[in-house]
Short mmCIF file of C-alpha atoms (C1' of nucleotides) and ligand atoms in Angstrom, two decimals:
data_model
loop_
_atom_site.label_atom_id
_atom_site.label_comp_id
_atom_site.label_asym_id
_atom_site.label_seq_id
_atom_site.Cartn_x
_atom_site.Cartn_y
_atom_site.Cartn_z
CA UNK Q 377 -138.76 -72.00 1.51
CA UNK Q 378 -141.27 -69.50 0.14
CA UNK Q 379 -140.38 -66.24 -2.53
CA UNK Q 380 -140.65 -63.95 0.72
CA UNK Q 381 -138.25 -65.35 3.60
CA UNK Q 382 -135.17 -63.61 3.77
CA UNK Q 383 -131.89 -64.99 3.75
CA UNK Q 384 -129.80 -64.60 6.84
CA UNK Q 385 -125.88 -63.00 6.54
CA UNK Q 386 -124.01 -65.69 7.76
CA UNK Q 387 -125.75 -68.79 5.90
CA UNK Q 388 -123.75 -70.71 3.90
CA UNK Q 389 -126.57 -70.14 1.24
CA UNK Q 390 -126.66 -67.05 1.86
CA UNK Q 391 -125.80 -65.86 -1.99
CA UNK Q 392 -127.54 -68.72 -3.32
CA UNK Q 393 -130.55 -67.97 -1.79
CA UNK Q 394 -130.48 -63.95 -2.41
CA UNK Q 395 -130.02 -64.69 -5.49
CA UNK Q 396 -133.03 -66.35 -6.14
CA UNK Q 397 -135.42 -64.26 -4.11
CA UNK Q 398 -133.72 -60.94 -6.74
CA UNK Q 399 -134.48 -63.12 -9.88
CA UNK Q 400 -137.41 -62.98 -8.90
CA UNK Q 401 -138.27 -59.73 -8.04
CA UNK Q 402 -137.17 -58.97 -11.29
CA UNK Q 403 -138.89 -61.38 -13.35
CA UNK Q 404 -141.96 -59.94 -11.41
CA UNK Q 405 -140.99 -56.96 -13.14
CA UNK Q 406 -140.23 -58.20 -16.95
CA UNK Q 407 -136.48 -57.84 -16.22
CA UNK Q 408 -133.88 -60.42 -16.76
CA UNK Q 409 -131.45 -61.37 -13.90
CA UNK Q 410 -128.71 -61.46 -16.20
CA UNK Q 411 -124.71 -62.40 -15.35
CA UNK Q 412 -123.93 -59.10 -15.45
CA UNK Q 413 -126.68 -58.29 -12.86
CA UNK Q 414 -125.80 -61.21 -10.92
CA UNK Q 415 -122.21 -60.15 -10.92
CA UNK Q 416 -123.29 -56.17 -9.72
CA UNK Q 417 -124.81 -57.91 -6.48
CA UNK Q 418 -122.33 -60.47 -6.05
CA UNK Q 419 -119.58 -57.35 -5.65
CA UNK Q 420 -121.95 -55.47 -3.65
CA UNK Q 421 -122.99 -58.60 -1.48
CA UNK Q 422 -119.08 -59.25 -0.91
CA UNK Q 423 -118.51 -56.04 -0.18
CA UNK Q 424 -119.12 -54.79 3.45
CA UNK Q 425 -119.83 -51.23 2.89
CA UNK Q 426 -121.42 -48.74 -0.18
CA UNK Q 427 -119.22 -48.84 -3.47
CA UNK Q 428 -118.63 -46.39 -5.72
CA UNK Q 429 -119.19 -47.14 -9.87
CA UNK Q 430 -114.93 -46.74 -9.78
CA UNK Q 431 -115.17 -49.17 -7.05
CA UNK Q 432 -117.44 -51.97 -8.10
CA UNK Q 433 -115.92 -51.69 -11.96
CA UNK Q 434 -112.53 -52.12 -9.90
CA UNK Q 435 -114.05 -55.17 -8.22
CA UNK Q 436 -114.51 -56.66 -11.12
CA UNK Q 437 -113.23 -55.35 -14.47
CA UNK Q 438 -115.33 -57.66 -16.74
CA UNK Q 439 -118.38 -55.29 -15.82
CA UNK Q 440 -118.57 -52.27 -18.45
CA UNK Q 441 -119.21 -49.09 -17.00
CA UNK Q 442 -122.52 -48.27 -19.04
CA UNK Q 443 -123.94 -51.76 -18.68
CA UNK Q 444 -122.75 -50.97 -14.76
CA UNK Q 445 -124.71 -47.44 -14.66
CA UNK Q 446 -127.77 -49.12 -16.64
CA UNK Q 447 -128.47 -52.21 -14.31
CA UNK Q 448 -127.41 -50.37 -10.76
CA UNK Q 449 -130.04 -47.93 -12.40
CA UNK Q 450 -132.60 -51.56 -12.91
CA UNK Q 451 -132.02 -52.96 -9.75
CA UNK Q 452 -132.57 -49.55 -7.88
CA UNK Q 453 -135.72 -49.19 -9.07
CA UNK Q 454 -136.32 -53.14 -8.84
CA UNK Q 455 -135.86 -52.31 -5.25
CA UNK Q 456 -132.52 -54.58 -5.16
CA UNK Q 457 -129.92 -51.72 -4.74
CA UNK Q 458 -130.27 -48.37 -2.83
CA UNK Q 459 -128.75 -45.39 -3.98
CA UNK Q 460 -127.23 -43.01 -1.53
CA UNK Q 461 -125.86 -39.47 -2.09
CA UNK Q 462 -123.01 -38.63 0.19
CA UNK Q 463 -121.65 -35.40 -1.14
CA UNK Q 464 -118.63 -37.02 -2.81
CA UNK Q 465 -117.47 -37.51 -6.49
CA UNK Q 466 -119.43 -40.43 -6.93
CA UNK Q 467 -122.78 -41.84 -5.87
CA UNK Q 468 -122.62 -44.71 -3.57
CA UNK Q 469 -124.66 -48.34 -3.74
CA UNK Q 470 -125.18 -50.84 -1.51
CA UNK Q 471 -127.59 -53.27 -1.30
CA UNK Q 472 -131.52 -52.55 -0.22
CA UNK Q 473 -132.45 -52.82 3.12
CA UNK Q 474 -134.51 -55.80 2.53
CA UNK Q 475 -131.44 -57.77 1.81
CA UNK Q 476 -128.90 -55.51 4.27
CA UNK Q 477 -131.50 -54.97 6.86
CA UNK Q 478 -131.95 -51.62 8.34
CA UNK Q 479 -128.88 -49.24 9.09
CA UNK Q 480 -127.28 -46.46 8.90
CA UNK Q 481 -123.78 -44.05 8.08
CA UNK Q 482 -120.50 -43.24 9.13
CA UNK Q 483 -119.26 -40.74 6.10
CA UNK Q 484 -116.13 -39.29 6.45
CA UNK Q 485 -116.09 -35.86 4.92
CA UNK Q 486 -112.24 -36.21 4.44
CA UNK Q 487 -112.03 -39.32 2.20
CA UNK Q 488 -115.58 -40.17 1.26
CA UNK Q 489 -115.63 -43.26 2.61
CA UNK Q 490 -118.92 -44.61 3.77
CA UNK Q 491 -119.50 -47.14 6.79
CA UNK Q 492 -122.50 -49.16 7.87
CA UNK Q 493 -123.90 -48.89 11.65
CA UNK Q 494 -126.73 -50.48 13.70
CA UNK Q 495 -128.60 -48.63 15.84
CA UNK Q 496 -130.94 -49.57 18.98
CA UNK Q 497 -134.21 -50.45 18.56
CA UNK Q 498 -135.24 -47.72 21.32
CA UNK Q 499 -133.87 -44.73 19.19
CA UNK Q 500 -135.07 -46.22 15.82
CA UNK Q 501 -138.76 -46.58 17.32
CA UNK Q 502 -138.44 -42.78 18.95
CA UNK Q 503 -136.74 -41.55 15.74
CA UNK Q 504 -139.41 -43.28 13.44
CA UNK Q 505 -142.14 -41.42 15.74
CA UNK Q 506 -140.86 -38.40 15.68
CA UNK Q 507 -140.53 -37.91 12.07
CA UNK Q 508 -143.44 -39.41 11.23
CA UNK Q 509 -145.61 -36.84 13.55
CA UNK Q 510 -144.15 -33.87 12.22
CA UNK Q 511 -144.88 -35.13 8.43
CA UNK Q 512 -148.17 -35.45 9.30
CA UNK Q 513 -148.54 -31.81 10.33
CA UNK Q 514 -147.00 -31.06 6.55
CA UNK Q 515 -148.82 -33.65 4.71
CA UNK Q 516 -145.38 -35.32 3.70
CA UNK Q 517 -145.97 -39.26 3.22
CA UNK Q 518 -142.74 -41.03 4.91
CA UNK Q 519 -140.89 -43.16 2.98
CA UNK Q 520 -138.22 -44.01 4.85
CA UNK Q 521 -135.61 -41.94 7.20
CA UNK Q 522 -131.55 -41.62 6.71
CA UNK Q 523 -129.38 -41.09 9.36
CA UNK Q 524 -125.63 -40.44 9.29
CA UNK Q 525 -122.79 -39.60 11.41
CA UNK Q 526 -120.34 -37.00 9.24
CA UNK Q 527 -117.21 -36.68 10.53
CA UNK Q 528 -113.46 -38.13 10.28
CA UNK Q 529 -112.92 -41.97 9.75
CA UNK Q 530 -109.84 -43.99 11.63
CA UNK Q 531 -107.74 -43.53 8.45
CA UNK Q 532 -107.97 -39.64 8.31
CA UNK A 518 -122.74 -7.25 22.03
CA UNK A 519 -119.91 -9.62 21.82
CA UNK A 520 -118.74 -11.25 18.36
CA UNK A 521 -120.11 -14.47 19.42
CA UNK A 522 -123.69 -13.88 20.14
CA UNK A 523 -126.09 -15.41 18.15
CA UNK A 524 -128.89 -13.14 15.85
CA UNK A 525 -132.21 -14.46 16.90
CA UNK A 526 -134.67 -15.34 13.93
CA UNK A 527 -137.46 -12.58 14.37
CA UNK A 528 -135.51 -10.07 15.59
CA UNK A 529 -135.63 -6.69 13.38
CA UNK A 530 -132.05 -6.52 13.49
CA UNK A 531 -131.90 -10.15 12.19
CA UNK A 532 -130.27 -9.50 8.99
CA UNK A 533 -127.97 -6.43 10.15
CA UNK A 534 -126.32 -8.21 12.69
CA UNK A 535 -126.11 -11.29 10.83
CA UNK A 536 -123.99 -9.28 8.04
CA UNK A 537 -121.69 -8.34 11.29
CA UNK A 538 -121.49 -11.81 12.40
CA UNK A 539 -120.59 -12.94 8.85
CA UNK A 540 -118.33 -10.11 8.16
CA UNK A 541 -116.33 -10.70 10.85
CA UNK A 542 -116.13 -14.87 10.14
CA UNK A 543 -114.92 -13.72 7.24
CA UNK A 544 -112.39 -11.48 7.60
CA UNK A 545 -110.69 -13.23 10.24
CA UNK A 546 -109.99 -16.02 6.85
CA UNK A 547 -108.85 -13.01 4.62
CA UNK A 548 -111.96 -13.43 3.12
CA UNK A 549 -113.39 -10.36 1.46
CA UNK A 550 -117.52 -9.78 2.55
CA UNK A 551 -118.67 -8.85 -0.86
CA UNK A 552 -121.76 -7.23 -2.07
CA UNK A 553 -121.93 -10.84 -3.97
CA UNK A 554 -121.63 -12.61 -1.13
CA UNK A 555 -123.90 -10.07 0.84
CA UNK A 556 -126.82 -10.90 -1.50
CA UNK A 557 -126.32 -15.09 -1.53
CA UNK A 558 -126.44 -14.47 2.09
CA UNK A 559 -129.95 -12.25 1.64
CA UNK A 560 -131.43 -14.87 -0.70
CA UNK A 561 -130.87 -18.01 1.60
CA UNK A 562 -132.05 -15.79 4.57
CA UNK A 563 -135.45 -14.87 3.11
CA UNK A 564 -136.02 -18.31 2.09
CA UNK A 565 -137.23 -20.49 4.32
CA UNK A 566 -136.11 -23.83 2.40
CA UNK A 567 -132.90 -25.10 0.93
CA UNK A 568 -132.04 -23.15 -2.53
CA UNK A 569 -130.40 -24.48 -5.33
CA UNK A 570 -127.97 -22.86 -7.59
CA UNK A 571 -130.59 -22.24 -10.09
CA UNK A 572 -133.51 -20.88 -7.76
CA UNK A 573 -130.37 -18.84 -6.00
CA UNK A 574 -129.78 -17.05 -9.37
CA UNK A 575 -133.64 -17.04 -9.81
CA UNK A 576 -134.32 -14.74 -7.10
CA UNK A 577 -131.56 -12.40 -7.85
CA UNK A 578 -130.49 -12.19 -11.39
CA UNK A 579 -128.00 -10.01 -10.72
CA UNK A 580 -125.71 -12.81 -9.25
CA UNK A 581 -123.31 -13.93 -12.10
CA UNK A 582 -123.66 -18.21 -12.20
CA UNK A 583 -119.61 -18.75 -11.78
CA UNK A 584 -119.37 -16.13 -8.74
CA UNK A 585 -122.31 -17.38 -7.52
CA UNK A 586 -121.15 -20.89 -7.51
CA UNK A 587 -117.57 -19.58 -6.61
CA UNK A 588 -118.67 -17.55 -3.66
CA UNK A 589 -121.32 -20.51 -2.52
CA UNK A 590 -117.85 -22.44 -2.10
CA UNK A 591 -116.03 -19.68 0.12
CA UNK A 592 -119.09 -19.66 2.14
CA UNK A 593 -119.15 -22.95 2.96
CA UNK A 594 -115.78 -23.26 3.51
CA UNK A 595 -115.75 -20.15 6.25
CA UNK A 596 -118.92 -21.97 7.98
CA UNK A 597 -121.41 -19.42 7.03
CA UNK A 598 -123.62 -21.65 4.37
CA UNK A 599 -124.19 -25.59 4.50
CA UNK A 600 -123.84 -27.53 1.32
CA UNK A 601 -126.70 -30.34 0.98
CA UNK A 602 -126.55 -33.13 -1.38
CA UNK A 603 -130.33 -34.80 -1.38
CA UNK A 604 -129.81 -37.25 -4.54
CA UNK A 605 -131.35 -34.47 -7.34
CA UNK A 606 -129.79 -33.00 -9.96
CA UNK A 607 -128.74 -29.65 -8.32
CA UNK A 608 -126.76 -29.21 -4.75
CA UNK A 609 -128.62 -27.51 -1.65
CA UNK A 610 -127.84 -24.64 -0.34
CA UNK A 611 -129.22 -23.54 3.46
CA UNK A 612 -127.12 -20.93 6.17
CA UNK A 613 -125.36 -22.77 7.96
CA UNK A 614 -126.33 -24.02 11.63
CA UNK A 615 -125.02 -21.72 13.60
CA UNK A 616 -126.76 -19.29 11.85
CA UNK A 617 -130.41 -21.91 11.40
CA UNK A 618 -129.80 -23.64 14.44
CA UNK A 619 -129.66 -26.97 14.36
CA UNK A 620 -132.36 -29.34 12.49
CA UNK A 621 -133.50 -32.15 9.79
CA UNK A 622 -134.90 -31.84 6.32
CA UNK A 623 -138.16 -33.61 4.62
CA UNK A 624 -136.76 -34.36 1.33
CA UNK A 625 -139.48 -34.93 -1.23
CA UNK A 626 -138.23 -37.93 -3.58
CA UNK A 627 -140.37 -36.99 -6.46
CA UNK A 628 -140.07 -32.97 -6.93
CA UNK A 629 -136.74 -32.79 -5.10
CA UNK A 630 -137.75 -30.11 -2.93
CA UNK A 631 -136.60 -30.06 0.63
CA UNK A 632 -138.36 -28.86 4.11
CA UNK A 633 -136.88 -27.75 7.14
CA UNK A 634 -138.10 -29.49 10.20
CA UNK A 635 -136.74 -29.37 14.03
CA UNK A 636 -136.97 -32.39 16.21
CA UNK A 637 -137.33 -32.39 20.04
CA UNK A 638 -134.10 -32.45 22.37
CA UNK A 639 -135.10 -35.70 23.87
CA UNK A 640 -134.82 -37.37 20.16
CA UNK A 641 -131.83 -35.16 19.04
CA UNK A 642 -129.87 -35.94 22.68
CA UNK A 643 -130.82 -40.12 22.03
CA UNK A 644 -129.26 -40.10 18.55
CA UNK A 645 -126.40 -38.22 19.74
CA UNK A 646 -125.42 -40.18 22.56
CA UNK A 647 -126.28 -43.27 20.08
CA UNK A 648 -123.92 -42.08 17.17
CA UNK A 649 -121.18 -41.15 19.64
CA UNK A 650 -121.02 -44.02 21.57
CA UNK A 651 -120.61 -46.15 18.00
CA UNK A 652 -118.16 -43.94 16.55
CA UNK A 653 -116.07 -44.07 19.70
CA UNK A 654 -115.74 -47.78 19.37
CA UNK A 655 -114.43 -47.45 15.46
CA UNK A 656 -112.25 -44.53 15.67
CA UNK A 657 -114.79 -42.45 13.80
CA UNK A 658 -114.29 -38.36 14.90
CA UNK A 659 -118.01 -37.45 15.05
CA UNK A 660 -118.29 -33.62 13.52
CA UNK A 661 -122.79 -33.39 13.20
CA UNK A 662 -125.21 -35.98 11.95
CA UNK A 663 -128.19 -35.53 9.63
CA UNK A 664 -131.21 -37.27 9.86
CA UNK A 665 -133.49 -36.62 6.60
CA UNK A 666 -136.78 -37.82 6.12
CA UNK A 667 -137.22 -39.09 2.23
CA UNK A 668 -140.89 -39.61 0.64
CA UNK A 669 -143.34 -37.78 -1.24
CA UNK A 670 -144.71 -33.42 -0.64
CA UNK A 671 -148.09 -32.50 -0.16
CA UNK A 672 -147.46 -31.13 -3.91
CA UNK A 673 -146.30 -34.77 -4.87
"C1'" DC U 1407 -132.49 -77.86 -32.39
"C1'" DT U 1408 -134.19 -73.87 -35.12
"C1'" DT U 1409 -136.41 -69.64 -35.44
"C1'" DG U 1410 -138.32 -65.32 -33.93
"C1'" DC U 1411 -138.58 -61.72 -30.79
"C1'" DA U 1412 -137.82 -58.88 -26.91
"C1'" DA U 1413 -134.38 -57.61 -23.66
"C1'" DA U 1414 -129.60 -56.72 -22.77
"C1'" DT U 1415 -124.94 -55.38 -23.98
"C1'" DG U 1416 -121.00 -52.20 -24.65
"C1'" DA U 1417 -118.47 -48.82 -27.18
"C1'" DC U 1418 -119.02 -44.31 -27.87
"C1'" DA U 1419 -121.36 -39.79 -28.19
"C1'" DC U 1420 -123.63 -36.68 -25.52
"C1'" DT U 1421 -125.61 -33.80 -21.60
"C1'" DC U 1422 -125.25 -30.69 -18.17
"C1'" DA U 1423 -123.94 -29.41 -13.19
"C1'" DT U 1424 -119.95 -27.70 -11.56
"C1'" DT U 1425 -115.24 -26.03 -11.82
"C1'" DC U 1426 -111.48 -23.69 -14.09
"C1'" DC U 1427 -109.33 -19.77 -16.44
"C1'" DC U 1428 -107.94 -15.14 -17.04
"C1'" DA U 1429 -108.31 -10.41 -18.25
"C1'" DA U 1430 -110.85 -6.64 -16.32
"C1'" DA U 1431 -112.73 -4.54 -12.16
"C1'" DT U 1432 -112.61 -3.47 -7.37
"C1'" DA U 1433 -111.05 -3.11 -2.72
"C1'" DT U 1434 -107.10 -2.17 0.68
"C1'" DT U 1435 -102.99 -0.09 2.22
"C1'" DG U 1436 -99.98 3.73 2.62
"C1'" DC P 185 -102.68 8.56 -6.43
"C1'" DA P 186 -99.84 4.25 -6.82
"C1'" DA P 187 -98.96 -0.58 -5.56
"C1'" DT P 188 -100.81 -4.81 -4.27
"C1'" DA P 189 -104.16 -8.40 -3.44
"C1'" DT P 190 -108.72 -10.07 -3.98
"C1'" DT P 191 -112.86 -10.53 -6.62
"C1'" DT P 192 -115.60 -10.73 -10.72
"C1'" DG P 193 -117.90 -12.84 -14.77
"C1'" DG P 194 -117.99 -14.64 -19.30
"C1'" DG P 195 -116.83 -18.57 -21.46
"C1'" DA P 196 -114.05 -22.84 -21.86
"C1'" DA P 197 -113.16 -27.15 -19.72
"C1'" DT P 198 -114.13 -31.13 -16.78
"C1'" DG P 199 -116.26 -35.31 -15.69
"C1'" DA P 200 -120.10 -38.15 -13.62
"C1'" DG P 201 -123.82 -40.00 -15.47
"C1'" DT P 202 -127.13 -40.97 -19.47
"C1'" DG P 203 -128.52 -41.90 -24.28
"C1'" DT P 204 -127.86 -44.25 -28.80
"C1'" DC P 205 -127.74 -48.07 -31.65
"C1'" DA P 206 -125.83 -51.97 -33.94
"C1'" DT P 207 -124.78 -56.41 -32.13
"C1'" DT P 208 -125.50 -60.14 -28.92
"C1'" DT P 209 -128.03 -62.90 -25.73
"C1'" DG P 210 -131.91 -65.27 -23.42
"C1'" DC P 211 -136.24 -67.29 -23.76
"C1'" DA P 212 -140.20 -69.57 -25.85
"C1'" DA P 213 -142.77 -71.66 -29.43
"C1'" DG P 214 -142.74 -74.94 -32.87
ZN1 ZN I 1477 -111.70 -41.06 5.67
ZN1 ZN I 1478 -125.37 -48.75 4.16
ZN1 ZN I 1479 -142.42 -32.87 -3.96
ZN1 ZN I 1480 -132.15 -27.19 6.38
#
DNA sequence: CTTGCAAATGACACTCATTCCCAAATATTG
DNA sequence: CAATATTTGGGAATGAGTGTCATTTGCAAG
């Protein structure tokens, strides 16, 4: 068990484990994993789709909003937590691909809700070659891509 | 010259007929085409990048920031003007696709500033057929995806 | 187990992008 | 020229997100 395997969804260690390899990352980085850190991934880990600040304080009302904003705003730039911008009220979080694995959006422009998808490896490959051909043309350095499907979800 | 044929980028009569097209979108949604709303219309045209409220105003001071924002809203609403939300402080504003035609952004993480970039038919027609066939399975009503790519401008 | 120090907390104040309000201006209809 | 409906723009209001700072907590050295 080294600092760099990755846990698997779906092991029983699962949060155990993630939790370790995040404490870390962040002691790498002079940061504490503190509870209320450790309770921001736990509702994010638990959840199976991006959360809202409303929704994760909801989650779990012992969590005060500005402690909330600070350490999303920590483990973001720890790499932990990804950030995404939907268009709604709210900015979305969810965890980082490293722990989520790559994916991308359903995002219903009704209710704001936000979804996770998989998609082949054959489009991801010709997707991830396309963009990174025309950025090279521009001088752009690729980070990474998002991809999302906007549109209406079951409920609406 | 039917209302539903498309101004051609390049043509001289680009902007002219694009002010019918418009015009006409409008009225048909009671929907007054303004000299206001003429001019947001000019300033996105002669751009060749997503604007944001601020470098909208910029260009032409004589837009008032309420109507601007106002009238922004009633475009977007009639179809005419796409909103963008790319994670910076300000909102995106581009015309719309049927207007643009349809393409993907560069999105520079650092300065905020976004590109306009098309991708070939054999990509866009993959990810199509992709999204579709995985919001069929969860009820999801598909309406247009975006695909961004996220990292750093040659200015960055 | 202290003691000292740096990091973290949380209540609250604050910022600022965007929206709301409303009286004045403008367009449309007849 | 009315009469009516829409639009305008200055400024007030809203609210998501950030900053402040006194207090608390976690960690390490002794
Ligand atoms: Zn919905
Ligand atoms: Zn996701
Ligand atoms: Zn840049
Ligand atoms: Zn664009």
């Amino acid at each position: 068990m080294t600092a760099e395997s990755l846990p698997v969804p779906g092991d029983e260690d699962y949060l155990a484990e993630m939790h370790l390899h995040i404490g870390a990352r962040l002691a790498r980085q002079e940061h504490r994993y503190t509870s209320g850190r450790r309770q921001l991934v736990e509702v994010l880990a638990q959840a199976n789709q991006p959360m809202t600040l409303p929704d994760i304080v909801a989650a779990d009302p012992d969590l005060a909003q500005s402690s909330a904003y600070r350490n999303l705003d920590v483990l973001v730039r720890s790499g932990v937590i990804r950030r995404l911008s939907a268009g709604g009220d709210h900015t979305h979080f969810e965890l980082a691909e490293p722990l989520l694995g790559h994916h991308h959006h359903l995002i219903c422009i009704r209710c704001g809700s936000i979804e996770d998808i998989h998609l082949g490896s054959d489009v991801e490959i010709l997707v991830d070659q396309s963009l990174s051909d025309i950025a090279s043309q521009t001088g752009f350095t690729p980070i990474h891509h998002s991809l999302d499907l906007h549109g209406h979800c079951a409920d609406c």
